[in-house]
Amino acid sequence: MKGESGVDIENWKNKLPEKEREPVEVILNRLEDSELTNKEQAEVISALHSIIPEYPYYHWRHLHQDLHTACNDFYNEKKDYLSAAIEAVKVFEDKVQKQTGLHSIDGRELIEKAFGSKKSMLLLTNNKTQAEQNLEDGLEQLACGTWTGFRNPVQHELRANLSPSIFNDKDALDLISLVSYLLRKVEQTKKRAKPTSP
């Protein structure tokens, strides 16, 4: 079956979370005991693999490509979930610096200058209606919350106190997913037009 399907079955199963691995093993065992030909079994395995790929949580979330590049090695290969999340936040900060041109500041100061409905450098909307202003302020608050709720504690706490008891693989994926959303929103922003003199 392995040869014809093109799927390294043992490697694939080993990279699935236990919750997904157990039902996949049941299906594979039943398949092996079935009267299907090897070719038919291979087709079923290929189809199953396309639905449940390795690292399913990671693939299923359709994360921003920059995060695949920055976080994949830490998350999928090294199982260093804290470092994967730290890299995601760094990618976001770098994107905001590039979008604003503010390379000399970082952290909360950068976020507060970049986002919001009042005097931000970047705008996601036309910022005219209350709903648009709420979206601008919401983006600022999400970005600040990500920084304050994750990056700051990580910088000031021993790694052993955070990982894995407080910060595990699912926490990392949740944070990386939030950063993915923020990255896409940053890419949709435009620089605020400077007020014209009367």
mmCIF file of C-alpha atoms in Angstrom:
data_model
loop_
_atom_site.group_PDB
_atom_site.id
_atom_site.type_symbol
_atom_site.label_atom_id
_atom_site.label_comp_id
_atom_site.label_asym_id
_atom_site.label_seq_id
_atom_site.Cartn_x
_atom_site.Cartn_y
_atom_site.Cartn_z
ATOM 1 C CA MET A 1 0.000 0.000 0.000
ATOM 2 C CA LYS A 2 2.749 2.455 0.911
ATOM 3 C CA GLY A 3 4.483 2.180 -2.421
ATOM 4 C CA GLU A 4 1.453 2.668 -4.630
ATOM 5 C CA SER A 5 -0.120 5.475 -2.601
ATOM 6 C CA GLY A 6 3.081 7.508 -2.430
ATOM 7 C CA VAL A 7 2.346 8.165 1.261
ATOM 8 C CA ASP A 8 4.865 7.183 3.937
ATOM 9 C CA ILE A 9 2.171 5.771 6.206
ATOM 10 C CA GLU A 10 4.229 5.334 9.378
ATOM 11 C CA ASN A 11 5.719 8.813 9.096
ATOM 12 C CA TRP A 12 2.277 10.272 8.405
ATOM 13 C CA LYS A 13 0.674 8.532 11.411
ATOM 14 C CA ASN A 14 3.526 9.587 13.702
ATOM 15 C CA LYS A 15 2.962 13.235 12.794
ATOM 16 C CA LEU A 16 -0.754 13.199 13.547
ATOM 17 C CA PRO A 17 -2.094 14.272 16.948
ATOM 18 C CA GLU A 18 -3.375 11.268 18.909
ATOM 19 C CA LYS A 19 -6.997 12.346 18.478
ATOM 20 C CA GLU A 20 -6.661 12.066 14.690
ATOM 21 C CA ARG A 21 -4.168 9.185 14.659
ATOM 22 C CA GLU A 22 -6.457 6.628 16.328
ATOM 23 C CA PRO A 23 -9.348 6.833 13.810
ATOM 24 C CA VAL A 24 -6.883 6.953 10.902
ATOM 25 C CA GLU A 25 -5.297 3.726 12.176
ATOM 26 C CA VAL A 26 -8.738 2.085 12.412
ATOM 27 C CA ILE A 27 -9.454 3.027 8.786
ATOM 28 C CA LEU A 28 -6.034 1.831 7.608
ATOM 29 C CA ASN A 29 -6.398 -1.491 9.451
ATOM 30 C CA ARG A 30 -9.848 -2.096 7.983
ATOM 31 C CA LEU A 31 -8.535 -1.148 4.576
ATOM 32 C CA GLU A 32 -5.695 -3.641 4.825
ATOM 33 C CA ASP A 33 -8.168 -6.394 5.736
ATOM 34 C CA SER A 34 -10.531 -5.451 2.916
ATOM 35 C CA GLU A 35 -10.927 -7.161 -0.431
ATOM 36 C CA LEU A 36 -9.868 -4.031 -2.302
ATOM 37 C CA THR A 37 -6.950 -4.407 -4.682
ATOM 38 C CA ASN A 38 -3.642 -2.785 -3.780
ATOM 39 C CA LYS A 39 -4.343 -0.069 -6.336
ATOM 40 C CA GLU A 40 -7.778 0.644 -4.833
ATOM 41 C CA GLN A 41 -6.302 0.690 -1.317
ATOM 42 C CA ALA A 42 -3.649 3.149 -2.509
ATOM 43 C CA GLU A 43 -6.353 5.437 -3.924
ATOM 44 C CA VAL A 44 -8.216 5.412 -0.599
ATOM 45 C CA ILE A 45 -5.002 6.135 1.328
ATOM 46 C CA SER A 46 -4.142 9.032 -0.981
ATOM 47 C CA ALA A 47 -7.638 10.474 -0.572
ATOM 48 C CA LEU A 48 -7.509 10.077 3.222
ATOM 49 C CA HIS A 49 -4.068 11.697 3.327
ATOM 50 C CA SER A 50 -5.343 14.679 1.335
ATOM 51 C CA ILE A 51 -8.143 15.191 3.886
ATOM 52 C CA ILE A 52 -5.944 14.604 6.953
ATOM 53 C CA PRO A 53 -2.394 15.710 6.083
ATOM 54 C CA GLU A 54 0.587 15.764 8.443
ATOM 55 C CA TYR A 55 0.352 18.475 11.098
ATOM 56 C CA PRO A 56 -3.360 18.866 10.408
ATOM 57 C CA TYR A 57 -3.950 21.804 12.702
ATOM 58 C CA TYR A 58 -1.212 23.695 10.907
ATOM 59 C CA HIS A 59 -2.434 22.913 7.383
ATOM 60 C CA TRP A 60 -6.124 23.336 8.100
ATOM 61 C CA ARG A 61 -5.813 26.859 9.325
ATOM 62 C CA HIS A 62 -4.515 28.193 5.995
ATOM 63 C CA LEU A 63 -1.955 30.354 7.723
ATOM 64 C CA HIS A 64 -0.273 33.330 6.092
ATOM 65 C CA GLN A 65 2.672 32.158 3.977
ATOM 66 C CA ASP A 66 5.183 34.269 5.948
ATOM 67 C CA LEU A 67 4.302 32.221 9.026
ATOM 68 C CA HIS A 68 4.859 28.914 7.249
ATOM 69 C CA THR A 69 8.349 30.137 6.401
ATOM 70 C CA ALA A 70 9.146 31.505 9.865
ATOM 71 C CA CYS A 71 7.408 28.976 12.129
ATOM 72 C CA ASN A 72 7.428 25.622 10.337
ATOM 73 C CA ASP A 73 10.828 24.439 11.545
ATOM 74 C CA PHE A 74 10.118 25.356 15.176
ATOM 75 C CA TYR A 75 6.567 24.035 15.232
ATOM 76 C CA ASN A 76 6.692 20.933 13.067
ATOM 77 C CA GLU A 77 10.273 19.746 13.211
ATOM 78 C CA LYS A 78 11.634 20.839 16.595
ATOM 79 C CA LYS A 79 8.286 20.825 18.459
ATOM 80 C CA ASP A 80 9.421 24.104 20.040
ATOM 81 C CA TYR A 81 5.990 25.696 20.204
ATOM 82 C CA LEU A 82 7.028 28.708 22.246
ATOM 83 C CA SER A 83 9.718 29.654 19.717
ATOM 84 C CA ALA A 84 7.240 29.165 16.864
ATOM 85 C CA ALA A 85 4.869 31.654 18.489
ATOM 86 C CA ILE A 86 7.685 34.108 19.233
ATOM 87 C CA GLU A 87 8.730 33.990 15.575
ATOM 88 C CA ALA A 88 5.142 34.652 14.491
ATOM 89 C CA VAL A 89 4.992 37.811 16.596
ATOM 90 C CA LYS A 90 8.368 38.927 15.193
ATOM 91 C CA VAL A 91 7.057 38.441 11.650
ATOM 92 C CA PHE A 92 4.068 40.635 12.500
ATOM 93 C CA GLU A 93 6.247 43.352 14.003
ATOM 94 C CA ASP A 94 8.528 43.290 10.958
ATOM 95 C CA LYS A 95 5.533 43.579 8.607
ATOM 96 C CA VAL A 96 4.199 46.592 10.524
ATOM 97 C CA GLN A 97 7.632 48.257 10.457
ATOM 98 C CA LYS A 98 7.850 47.771 6.693
ATOM 99 C CA GLN A 99 4.300 48.978 6.078
ATOM 100 C CA THR A 100 4.794 52.120 8.195
ATOM 101 C CA GLY A 101 8.479 52.774 7.504
ATOM 102 C CA LEU A 102 9.025 52.982 11.286
ATOM 103 C CA HIS A 103 12.092 50.767 11.639
ATOM 104 C CA SER A 104 13.498 52.462 14.739
ATOM 105 C CA ILE A 105 10.612 51.616 17.100
ATOM 106 C CA ASP A 106 8.929 48.382 18.077
ATOM 107 C CA GLY A 107 6.447 46.831 20.456
ATOM 108 C CA ARG A 108 3.464 48.702 21.779
ATOM 109 C CA GLU A 109 4.795 52.071 20.625
ATOM 110 C CA LEU A 110 4.955 50.808 17.029
ATOM 111 C CA ILE A 111 1.464 49.308 17.209
ATOM 112 C CA GLU A 112 -0.074 52.465 18.665
ATOM 113 C CA LYS A 113 1.476 54.625 15.941
ATOM 114 C CA ALA A 114 0.455 52.199 13.199
ATOM 115 C CA PHE A 115 -3.183 51.439 14.059
ATOM 116 C CA GLY A 116 -6.353 53.063 15.370
ATOM 117 C CA SER A 117 -8.983 55.489 14.146
ATOM 118 C CA LYS A 118 -7.457 58.704 15.485
ATOM 119 C CA LYS A 119 -3.921 59.463 14.280
ATOM 120 C CA SER A 120 -2.643 56.127 13.019
ATOM 121 C CA MET A 121 -0.272 55.855 10.082
ATOM 122 C CA LEU A 122 -2.204 52.959 8.529
ATOM 123 C CA LEU A 123 -5.882 52.610 7.712
ATOM 124 C CA LEU A 124 -7.781 49.459 6.843
ATOM 125 C CA THR A 125 -10.965 51.339 5.894
ATOM 126 C CA ASN A 126 -11.995 54.855 4.851
ATOM 127 C CA ASN A 127 -12.329 55.560 8.597
ATOM 128 C CA LYS A 128 -15.432 57.706 8.088
ATOM 129 C CA THR A 129 -18.328 55.791 9.644
ATOM 130 C CA GLN A 130 -18.575 54.580 13.218
ATOM 131 C CA ALA A 131 -18.305 50.976 12.011
ATOM 132 C CA GLU A 132 -15.103 51.767 10.088
ATOM 133 C CA GLN A 133 -13.615 53.557 13.089
ATOM 134 C CA ASN A 134 -14.516 50.579 15.274
ATOM 135 C CA LEU A 135 -12.678 48.282 12.847
ATOM 136 C CA GLU A 136 -9.604 50.526 13.007
ATOM 137 C CA ASP A 137 -9.669 50.596 16.806
ATOM 138 C CA GLY A 138 -10.344 46.854 16.970
ATOM 139 C CA LEU A 139 -7.284 46.118 14.840
ATOM 140 C CA GLU A 140 -5.184 48.263 17.167
ATOM 141 C CA GLN A 141 -6.570 46.525 20.248
ATOM 142 C CA LEU A 142 -6.035 43.029 18.822
ATOM 143 C CA ALA A 143 -2.458 43.885 17.897
ATOM 144 C CA CYS A 144 -1.765 45.480 21.296
ATOM 145 C CA GLY A 145 -3.397 42.562 23.072
ATOM 146 C CA THR A 146 -1.238 40.094 21.182
ATOM 147 C CA TRP A 147 1.853 42.038 22.139
ATOM 148 C CA THR A 148 0.887 42.641 25.763
ATOM 149 C CA GLY A 149 -0.652 39.232 26.389
ATOM 150 C CA PHE A 150 2.079 37.184 24.780
ATOM 151 C CA ARG A 151 5.309 38.874 23.765
ATOM 152 C CA ASN A 152 5.821 40.872 26.958
ATOM 153 C CA PRO A 153 5.286 37.931 29.358
ATOM 154 C CA VAL A 154 7.543 35.720 27.242
ATOM 155 C CA GLN A 155 10.345 38.278 27.325
ATOM 156 C CA HIS A 156 10.183 38.581 31.105
ATOM 157 C CA GLU A 157 9.572 34.989 32.184
ATOM 158 C CA LEU A 158 11.740 31.887 32.283
ATOM 159 C CA ARG A 159 10.946 29.548 29.405
ATOM 160 C CA ALA A 160 10.591 26.613 31.822
ATOM 161 C CA ASN A 161 7.762 28.456 33.592
ATOM 162 C CA LEU A 162 5.821 28.922 30.350
ATOM 163 C CA SER A 163 6.296 25.830 28.240
ATOM 164 C CA PRO A 164 4.603 23.343 28.095
ATOM 165 C CA SER A 165 2.456 23.780 31.213
ATOM 166 C CA ILE A 166 1.124 27.237 30.327
ATOM 167 C CA PHE A 167 1.942 27.411 26.634
ATOM 168 C CA ASN A 168 1.541 24.230 24.546
ATOM 169 C CA ASP A 169 1.149 23.284 20.864
ATOM 170 C CA LYS A 170 -2.517 24.305 20.701
ATOM 171 C CA ASP A 171 -1.779 27.647 22.354
ATOM 172 C CA ALA A 172 0.944 28.239 19.776
ATOM 173 C CA LEU A 173 -1.423 27.492 16.899
ATOM 174 C CA ASP A 174 -4.076 29.777 18.321
ATOM 175 C CA LEU A 175 -1.581 32.614 18.611
ATOM 176 C CA ILE A 176 -0.074 31.925 15.178
ATOM 177 C CA SER A 177 -3.586 31.946 13.703
ATOM 178 C CA LEU A 178 -4.318 35.308 15.306
ATOM 179 C CA VAL A 179 -1.045 36.673 13.928
ATOM 180 C CA SER A 180 -1.985 35.287 10.502
ATOM 181 C CA TYR A 181 -5.221 37.295 10.640
ATOM 182 C CA LEU A 182 -3.317 40.416 11.714
ATOM 183 C CA LEU A 183 -0.760 40.000 8.918
ATOM 184 C CA ARG A 184 -3.495 39.827 6.305
ATOM 185 C CA LYS A 185 -5.134 42.932 7.725
ATOM 186 C CA VAL A 186 -1.821 44.833 7.717
ATOM 187 C CA GLU A 187 -1.360 43.922 4.056
ATOM 188 C CA GLN A 188 -4.794 45.397 3.311
ATOM 189 C CA THR A 189 -3.965 48.739 4.950
ATOM 190 C CA LYS A 190 -2.946 51.916 3.204
ATOM 191 C CA LYS A 191 -0.982 54.820 4.594
ATOM 192 C CA ARG A 192 -3.235 57.537 5.949
ATOM 193 C CA ALA A 193 -3.351 60.560 3.660
ATOM 194 C CA LYS A 194 -1.640 63.569 5.180
ATOM 195 C CA PRO A 195 -4.018 66.452 5.831
ATOM 196 C CA THR A 196 -3.825 69.101 3.140
ATOM 197 C CA SER A 197 -3.288 72.733 4.063
ATOM 198 C CA PRO A 198 -6.316 74.992 3.505
#
